[in-house]
CSV table of C-alpha atoms and ligand atoms in Angstrom, one decimal:
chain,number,residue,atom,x,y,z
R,1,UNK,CA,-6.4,-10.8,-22.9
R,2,UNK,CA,-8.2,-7.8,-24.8
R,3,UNK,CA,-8.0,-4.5,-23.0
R,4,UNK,CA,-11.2,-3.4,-21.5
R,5,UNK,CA,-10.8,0.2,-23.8
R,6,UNK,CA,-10.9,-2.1,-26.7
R,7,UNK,CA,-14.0,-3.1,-25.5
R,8,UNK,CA,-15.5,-0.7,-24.8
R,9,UNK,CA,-14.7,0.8,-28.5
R,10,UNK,CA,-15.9,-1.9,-30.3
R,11,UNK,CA,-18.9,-2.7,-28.5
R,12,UNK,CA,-22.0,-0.4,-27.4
R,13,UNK,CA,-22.3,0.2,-23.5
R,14,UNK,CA,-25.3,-2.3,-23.2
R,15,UNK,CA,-23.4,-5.1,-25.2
R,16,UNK,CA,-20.2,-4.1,-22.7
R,17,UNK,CA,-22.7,-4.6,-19.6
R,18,UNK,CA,-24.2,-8.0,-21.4
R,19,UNK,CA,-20.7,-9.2,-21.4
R,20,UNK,CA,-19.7,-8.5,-18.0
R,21,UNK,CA,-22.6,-9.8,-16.6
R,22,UNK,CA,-22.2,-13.3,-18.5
R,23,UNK,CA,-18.3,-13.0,-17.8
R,24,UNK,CA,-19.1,-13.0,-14.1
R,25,UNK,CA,-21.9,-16.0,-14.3
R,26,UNK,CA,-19.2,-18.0,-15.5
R,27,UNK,CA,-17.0,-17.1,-13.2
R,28,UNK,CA,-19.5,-17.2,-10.2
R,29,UNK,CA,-20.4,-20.8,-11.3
R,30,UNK,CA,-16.2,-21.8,-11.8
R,31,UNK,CA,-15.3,-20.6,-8.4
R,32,UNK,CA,-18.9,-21.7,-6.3
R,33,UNK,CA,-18.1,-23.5,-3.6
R,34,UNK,CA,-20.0,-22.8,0.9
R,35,UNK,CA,-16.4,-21.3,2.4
R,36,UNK,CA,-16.8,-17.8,1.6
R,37,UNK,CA,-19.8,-15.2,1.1
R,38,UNK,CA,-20.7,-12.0,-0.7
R,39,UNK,CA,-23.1,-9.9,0.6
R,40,UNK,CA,-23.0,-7.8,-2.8
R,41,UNK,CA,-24.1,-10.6,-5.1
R,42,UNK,CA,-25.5,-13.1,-2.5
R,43,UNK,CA,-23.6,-16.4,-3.6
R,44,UNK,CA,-20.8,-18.3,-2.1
R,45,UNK,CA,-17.7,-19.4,-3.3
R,46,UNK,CA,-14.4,-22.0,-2.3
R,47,UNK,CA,-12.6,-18.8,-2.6
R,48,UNK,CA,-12.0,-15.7,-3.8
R,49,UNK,CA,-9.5,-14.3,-6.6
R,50,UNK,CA,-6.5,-12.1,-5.6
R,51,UNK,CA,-6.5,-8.3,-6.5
R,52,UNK,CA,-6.0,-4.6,-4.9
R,53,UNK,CA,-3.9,-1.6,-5.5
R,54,UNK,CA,-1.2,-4.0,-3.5
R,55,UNK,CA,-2.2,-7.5,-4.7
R,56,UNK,CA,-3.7,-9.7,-1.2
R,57,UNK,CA,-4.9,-12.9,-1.6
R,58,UNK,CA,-8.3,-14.1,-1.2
R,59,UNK,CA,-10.2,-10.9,-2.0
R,60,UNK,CA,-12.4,-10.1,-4.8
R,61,UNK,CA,-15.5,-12.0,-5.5
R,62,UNK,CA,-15.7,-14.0,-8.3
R,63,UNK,CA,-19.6,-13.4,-9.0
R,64,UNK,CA,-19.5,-9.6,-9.0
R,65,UNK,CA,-15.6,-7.9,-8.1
R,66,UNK,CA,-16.6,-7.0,-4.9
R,67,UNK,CA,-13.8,-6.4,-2.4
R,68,UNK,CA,-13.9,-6.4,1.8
R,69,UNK,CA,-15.4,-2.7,1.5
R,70,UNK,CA,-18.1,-3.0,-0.9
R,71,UNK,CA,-18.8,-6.1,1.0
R,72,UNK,CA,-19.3,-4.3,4.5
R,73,UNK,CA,-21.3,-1.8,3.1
R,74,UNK,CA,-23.6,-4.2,1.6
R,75,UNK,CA,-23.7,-5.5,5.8
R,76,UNK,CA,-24.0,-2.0,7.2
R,77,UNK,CA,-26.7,-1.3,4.5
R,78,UNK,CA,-28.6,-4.6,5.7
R,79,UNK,CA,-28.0,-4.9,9.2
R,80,UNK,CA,-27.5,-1.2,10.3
R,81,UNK,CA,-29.7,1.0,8.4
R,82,UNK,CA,-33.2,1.5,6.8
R,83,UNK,CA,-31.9,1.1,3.5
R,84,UNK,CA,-34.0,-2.3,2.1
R,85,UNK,CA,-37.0,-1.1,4.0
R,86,UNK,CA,-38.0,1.9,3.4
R,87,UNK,CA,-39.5,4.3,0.1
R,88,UNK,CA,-36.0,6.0,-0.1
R,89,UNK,CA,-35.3,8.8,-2.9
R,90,UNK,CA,-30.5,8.1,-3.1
R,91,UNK,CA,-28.3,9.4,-5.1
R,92,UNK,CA,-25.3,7.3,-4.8
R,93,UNK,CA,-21.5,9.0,-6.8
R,94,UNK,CA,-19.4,6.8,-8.5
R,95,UNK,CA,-21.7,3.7,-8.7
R,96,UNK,CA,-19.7,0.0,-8.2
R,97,UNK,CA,-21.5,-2.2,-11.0
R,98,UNK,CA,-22.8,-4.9,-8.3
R,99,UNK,CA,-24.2,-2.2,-6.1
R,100,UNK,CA,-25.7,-0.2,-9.1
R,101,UNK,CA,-27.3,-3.0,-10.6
R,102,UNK,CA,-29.1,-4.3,-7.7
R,103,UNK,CA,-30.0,-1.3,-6.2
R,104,UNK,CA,-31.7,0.1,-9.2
R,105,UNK,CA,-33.9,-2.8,-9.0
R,106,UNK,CA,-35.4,-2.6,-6.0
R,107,UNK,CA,-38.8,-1.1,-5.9
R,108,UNK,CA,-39.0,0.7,-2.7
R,109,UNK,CA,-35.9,3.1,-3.9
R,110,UNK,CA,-36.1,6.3,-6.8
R,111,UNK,CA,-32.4,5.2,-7.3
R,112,UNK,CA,-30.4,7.3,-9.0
R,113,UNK,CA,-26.4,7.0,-9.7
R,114,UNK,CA,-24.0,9.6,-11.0
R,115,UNK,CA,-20.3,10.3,-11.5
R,116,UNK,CA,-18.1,13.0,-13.4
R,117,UNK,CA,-17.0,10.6,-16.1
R,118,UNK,CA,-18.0,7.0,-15.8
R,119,UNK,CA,-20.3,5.6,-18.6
R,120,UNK,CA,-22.3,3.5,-16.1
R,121,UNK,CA,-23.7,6.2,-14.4
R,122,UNK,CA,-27.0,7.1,-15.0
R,123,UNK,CA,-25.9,10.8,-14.8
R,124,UNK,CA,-22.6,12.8,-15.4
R,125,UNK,CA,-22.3,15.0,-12.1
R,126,UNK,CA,-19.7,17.0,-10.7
R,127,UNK,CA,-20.2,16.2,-7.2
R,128,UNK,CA,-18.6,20.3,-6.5
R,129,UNK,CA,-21.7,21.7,-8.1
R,130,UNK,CA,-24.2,19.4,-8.0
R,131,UNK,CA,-27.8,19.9,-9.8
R,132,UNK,CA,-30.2,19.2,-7.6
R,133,UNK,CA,-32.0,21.5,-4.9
R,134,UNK,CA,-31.5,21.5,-1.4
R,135,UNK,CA,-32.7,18.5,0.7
R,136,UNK,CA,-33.8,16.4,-2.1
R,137,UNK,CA,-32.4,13.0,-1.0
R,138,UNK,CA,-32.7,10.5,2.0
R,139,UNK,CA,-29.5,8.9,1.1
R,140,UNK,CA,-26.3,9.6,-0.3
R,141,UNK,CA,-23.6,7.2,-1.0
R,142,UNK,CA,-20.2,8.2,-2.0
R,143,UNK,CA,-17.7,5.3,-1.5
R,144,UNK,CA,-14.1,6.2,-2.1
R,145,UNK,CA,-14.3,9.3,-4.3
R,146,UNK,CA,-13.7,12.4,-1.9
R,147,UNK,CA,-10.1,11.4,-2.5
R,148,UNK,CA,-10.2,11.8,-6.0
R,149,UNK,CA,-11.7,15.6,-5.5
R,150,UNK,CA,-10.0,19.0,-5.7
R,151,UNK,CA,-12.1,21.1,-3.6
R,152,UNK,CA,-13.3,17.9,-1.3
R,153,UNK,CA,-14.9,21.2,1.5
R,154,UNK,CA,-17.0,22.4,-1.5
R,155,UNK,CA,-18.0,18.6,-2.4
R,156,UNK,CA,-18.8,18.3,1.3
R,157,UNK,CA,-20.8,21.3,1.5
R,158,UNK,CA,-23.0,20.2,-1.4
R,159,UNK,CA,-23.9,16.4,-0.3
R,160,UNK,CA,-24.6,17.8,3.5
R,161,UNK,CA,-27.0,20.9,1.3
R,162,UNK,CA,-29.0,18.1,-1.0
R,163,UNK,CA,-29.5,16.0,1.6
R,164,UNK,CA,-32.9,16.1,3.4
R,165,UNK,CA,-33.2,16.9,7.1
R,166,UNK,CA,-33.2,13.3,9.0
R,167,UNK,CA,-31.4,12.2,5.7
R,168,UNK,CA,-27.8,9.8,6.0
R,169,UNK,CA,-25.2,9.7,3.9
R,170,UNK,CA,-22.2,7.0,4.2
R,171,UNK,CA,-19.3,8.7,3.0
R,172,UNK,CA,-15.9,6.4,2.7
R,173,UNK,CA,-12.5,7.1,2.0
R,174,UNK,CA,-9.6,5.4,2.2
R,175,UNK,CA,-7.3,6.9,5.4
R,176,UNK,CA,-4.5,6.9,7.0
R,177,UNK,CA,-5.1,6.1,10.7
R,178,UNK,CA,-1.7,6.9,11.6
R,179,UNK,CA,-2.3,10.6,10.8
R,180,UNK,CA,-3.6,13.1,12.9
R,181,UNK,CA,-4.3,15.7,9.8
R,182,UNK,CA,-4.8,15.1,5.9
R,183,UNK,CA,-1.6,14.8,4.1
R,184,UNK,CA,-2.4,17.3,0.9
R,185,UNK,CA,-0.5,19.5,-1.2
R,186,UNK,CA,-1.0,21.3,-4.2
R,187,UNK,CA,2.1,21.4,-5.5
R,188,UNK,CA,1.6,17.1,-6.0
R,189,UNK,CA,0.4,17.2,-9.5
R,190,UNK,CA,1.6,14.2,-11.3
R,191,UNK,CA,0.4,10.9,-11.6
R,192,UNK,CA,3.7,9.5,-10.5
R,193,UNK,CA,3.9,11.8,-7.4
R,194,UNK,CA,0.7,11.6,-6.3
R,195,UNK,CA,0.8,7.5,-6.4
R,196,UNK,CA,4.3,8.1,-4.0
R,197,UNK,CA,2.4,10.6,-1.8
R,198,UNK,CA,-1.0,10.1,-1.8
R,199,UNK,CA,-1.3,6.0,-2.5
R,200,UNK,CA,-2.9,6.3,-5.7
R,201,UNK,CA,-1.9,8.2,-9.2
R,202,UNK,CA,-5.0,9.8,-9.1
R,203,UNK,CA,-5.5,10.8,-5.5
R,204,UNK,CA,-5.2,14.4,-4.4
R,205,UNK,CA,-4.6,13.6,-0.4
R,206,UNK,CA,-4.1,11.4,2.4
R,207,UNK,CA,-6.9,11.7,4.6
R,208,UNK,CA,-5.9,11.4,9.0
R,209,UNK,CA,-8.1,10.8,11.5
R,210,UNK,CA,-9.4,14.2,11.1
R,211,UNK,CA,-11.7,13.3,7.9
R,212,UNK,CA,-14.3,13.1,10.9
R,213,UNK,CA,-13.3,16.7,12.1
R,214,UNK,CA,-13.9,18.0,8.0
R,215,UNK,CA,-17.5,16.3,7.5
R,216,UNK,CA,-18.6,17.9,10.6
R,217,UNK,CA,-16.9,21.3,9.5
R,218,UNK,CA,-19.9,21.3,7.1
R,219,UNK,CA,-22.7,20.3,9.5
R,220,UNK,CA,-22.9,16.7,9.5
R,221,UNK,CA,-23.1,14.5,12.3
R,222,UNK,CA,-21.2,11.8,12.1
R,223,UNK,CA,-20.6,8.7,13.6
R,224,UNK,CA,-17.1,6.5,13.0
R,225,UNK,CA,-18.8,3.1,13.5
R,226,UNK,CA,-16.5,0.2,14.1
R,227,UNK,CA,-19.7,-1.9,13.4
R,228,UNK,CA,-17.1,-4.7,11.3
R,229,UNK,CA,-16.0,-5.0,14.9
R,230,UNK,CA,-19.2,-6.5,16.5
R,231,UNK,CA,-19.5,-9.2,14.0
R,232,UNK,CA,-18.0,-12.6,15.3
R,233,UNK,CA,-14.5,-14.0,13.7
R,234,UNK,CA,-16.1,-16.8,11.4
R,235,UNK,CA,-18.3,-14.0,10.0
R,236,UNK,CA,-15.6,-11.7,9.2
R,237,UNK,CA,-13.4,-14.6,7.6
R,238,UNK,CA,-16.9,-16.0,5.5
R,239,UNK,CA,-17.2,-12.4,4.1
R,240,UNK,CA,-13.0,-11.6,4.0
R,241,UNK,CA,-13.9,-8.4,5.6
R,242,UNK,CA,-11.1,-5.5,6.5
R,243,UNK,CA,-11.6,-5.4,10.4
R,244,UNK,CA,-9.9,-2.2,10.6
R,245,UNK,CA,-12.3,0.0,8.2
R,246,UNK,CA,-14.9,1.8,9.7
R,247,UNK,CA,-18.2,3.4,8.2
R,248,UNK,CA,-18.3,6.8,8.2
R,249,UNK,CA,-22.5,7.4,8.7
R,250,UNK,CA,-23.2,10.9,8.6
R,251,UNK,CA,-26.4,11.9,9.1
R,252,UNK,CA,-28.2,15.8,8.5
R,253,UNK,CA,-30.0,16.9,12.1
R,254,UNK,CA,-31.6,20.2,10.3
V,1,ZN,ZN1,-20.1,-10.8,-5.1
């Protein structure tokens, strides 16, 4: 198999994306089947392919590498929110290709994705200092990234200050239910330690069940919505949902 920084290197980033996208055709149409949907790519397979940090069965879609959170934020975003119906200015960090891709499309949004390093982005932003003035958005996503941030209070600080009063961001990270307060510590530097510690060679903490008690800290108001809860058992199965995840919706009062 050739390593994806081989790639990368030998081909431009558009002749990368053309490859993924036909890579992922074929392996929508190989695996295609009515058990299982995605919400992320909108096709159905007989299954899905294995995968995750600790490998689980039955996971990640064939048609686009979603896994069960992309998938329930693709629900939230449908079922839950204005996001498909509304003119809608988001800035969405750390794009996921099946989100970017279909998002940009969509006419109603000014869609605009960015991330420290990734070449898919649209722009490189540090989300600690980010470039844009005060309540300039409607939406913010941010899925799985305050995890990967040193000063995650000052990255906070500047979603809650761009977003526009009446504004929502959905802000996700993976946690640790079984904690009351964030497991960090400065001293964990190295890849090795911070996989042991923190789940993940390049997290910099454990979030608890105070992650709510941080966001609010800055002046959101957030609600932890169990809304994977309400959906009926075949639904979750059909999607291969997480039924313990909840979406952290935070929204900006003034
Ligand atoms: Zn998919």
């Amino acid at each position: 198999m050739i390593h994806t920084k081989v790639v990368k290197f030998l081909f431009p980033e558009i002749i990368h994306s053309r490859l993924r996208d036909f890579y992922l055709q074929f392996r929508a149409k190989l695996y295609s089947g009515d058990q299982f949907f995605c919400p992320c790519c909108l096709r159905y397979f007989r299954i899905f392919l294995s995968g995750g940090t600790i490998q689980r069965h039955n996971i990640i879609c064939p048609g686009c590498n979603s896994a069960e959170r992309h998938r329930l934020l693709a629900l939230y975003l449908e079922n839950q929110t204005n996001f498909f119906e509304q003119q809608l200015k988001v800035l969405h960090f750390a794009p996921e290709y099946m989100f970017q891709k279909r998002f940009s499309m969509l006419p109603d949004l000014d869609y605009i994705s960015a991330d420290i390093q990734s070449q898919y982005a649209q722009y490189k932003i540090d989300i600690m200092n980010i470039p844009y003035e005060d309540s300039s958005f409607d939406v913010i996503l941010s899925n799985h990234v305050l995890e990967h941030v040193l000063d995650d209070k000052q990255a906070m600080r500047e979603l809650f200050r761009i977003l526009k009063p009446g504004g929502w961001a959905i802000l996700q990270v993976p946690l640790d239910p079984t904690l009351d307060k964030t497991y960090e510590d400065p001293n964990i530097v190295s890849p090795e330690d911070r996989a042991l510690h923190f789940g993940q060679w390049d997290h910099v903490r454990m979030y608890g069940r105070d992650y709510k008690d941080r966001l609010e800290a800055v002046g959101f108001m957030v609600k932890v919505d169990g809304y994977v809860r309400q959906l009926d058992r075949a639904m979750i199965e059909k999607c291969r949902l997480d039924k313990a995840e909840d979406i952290y919706y935070c929204s900006k009062i003034n």
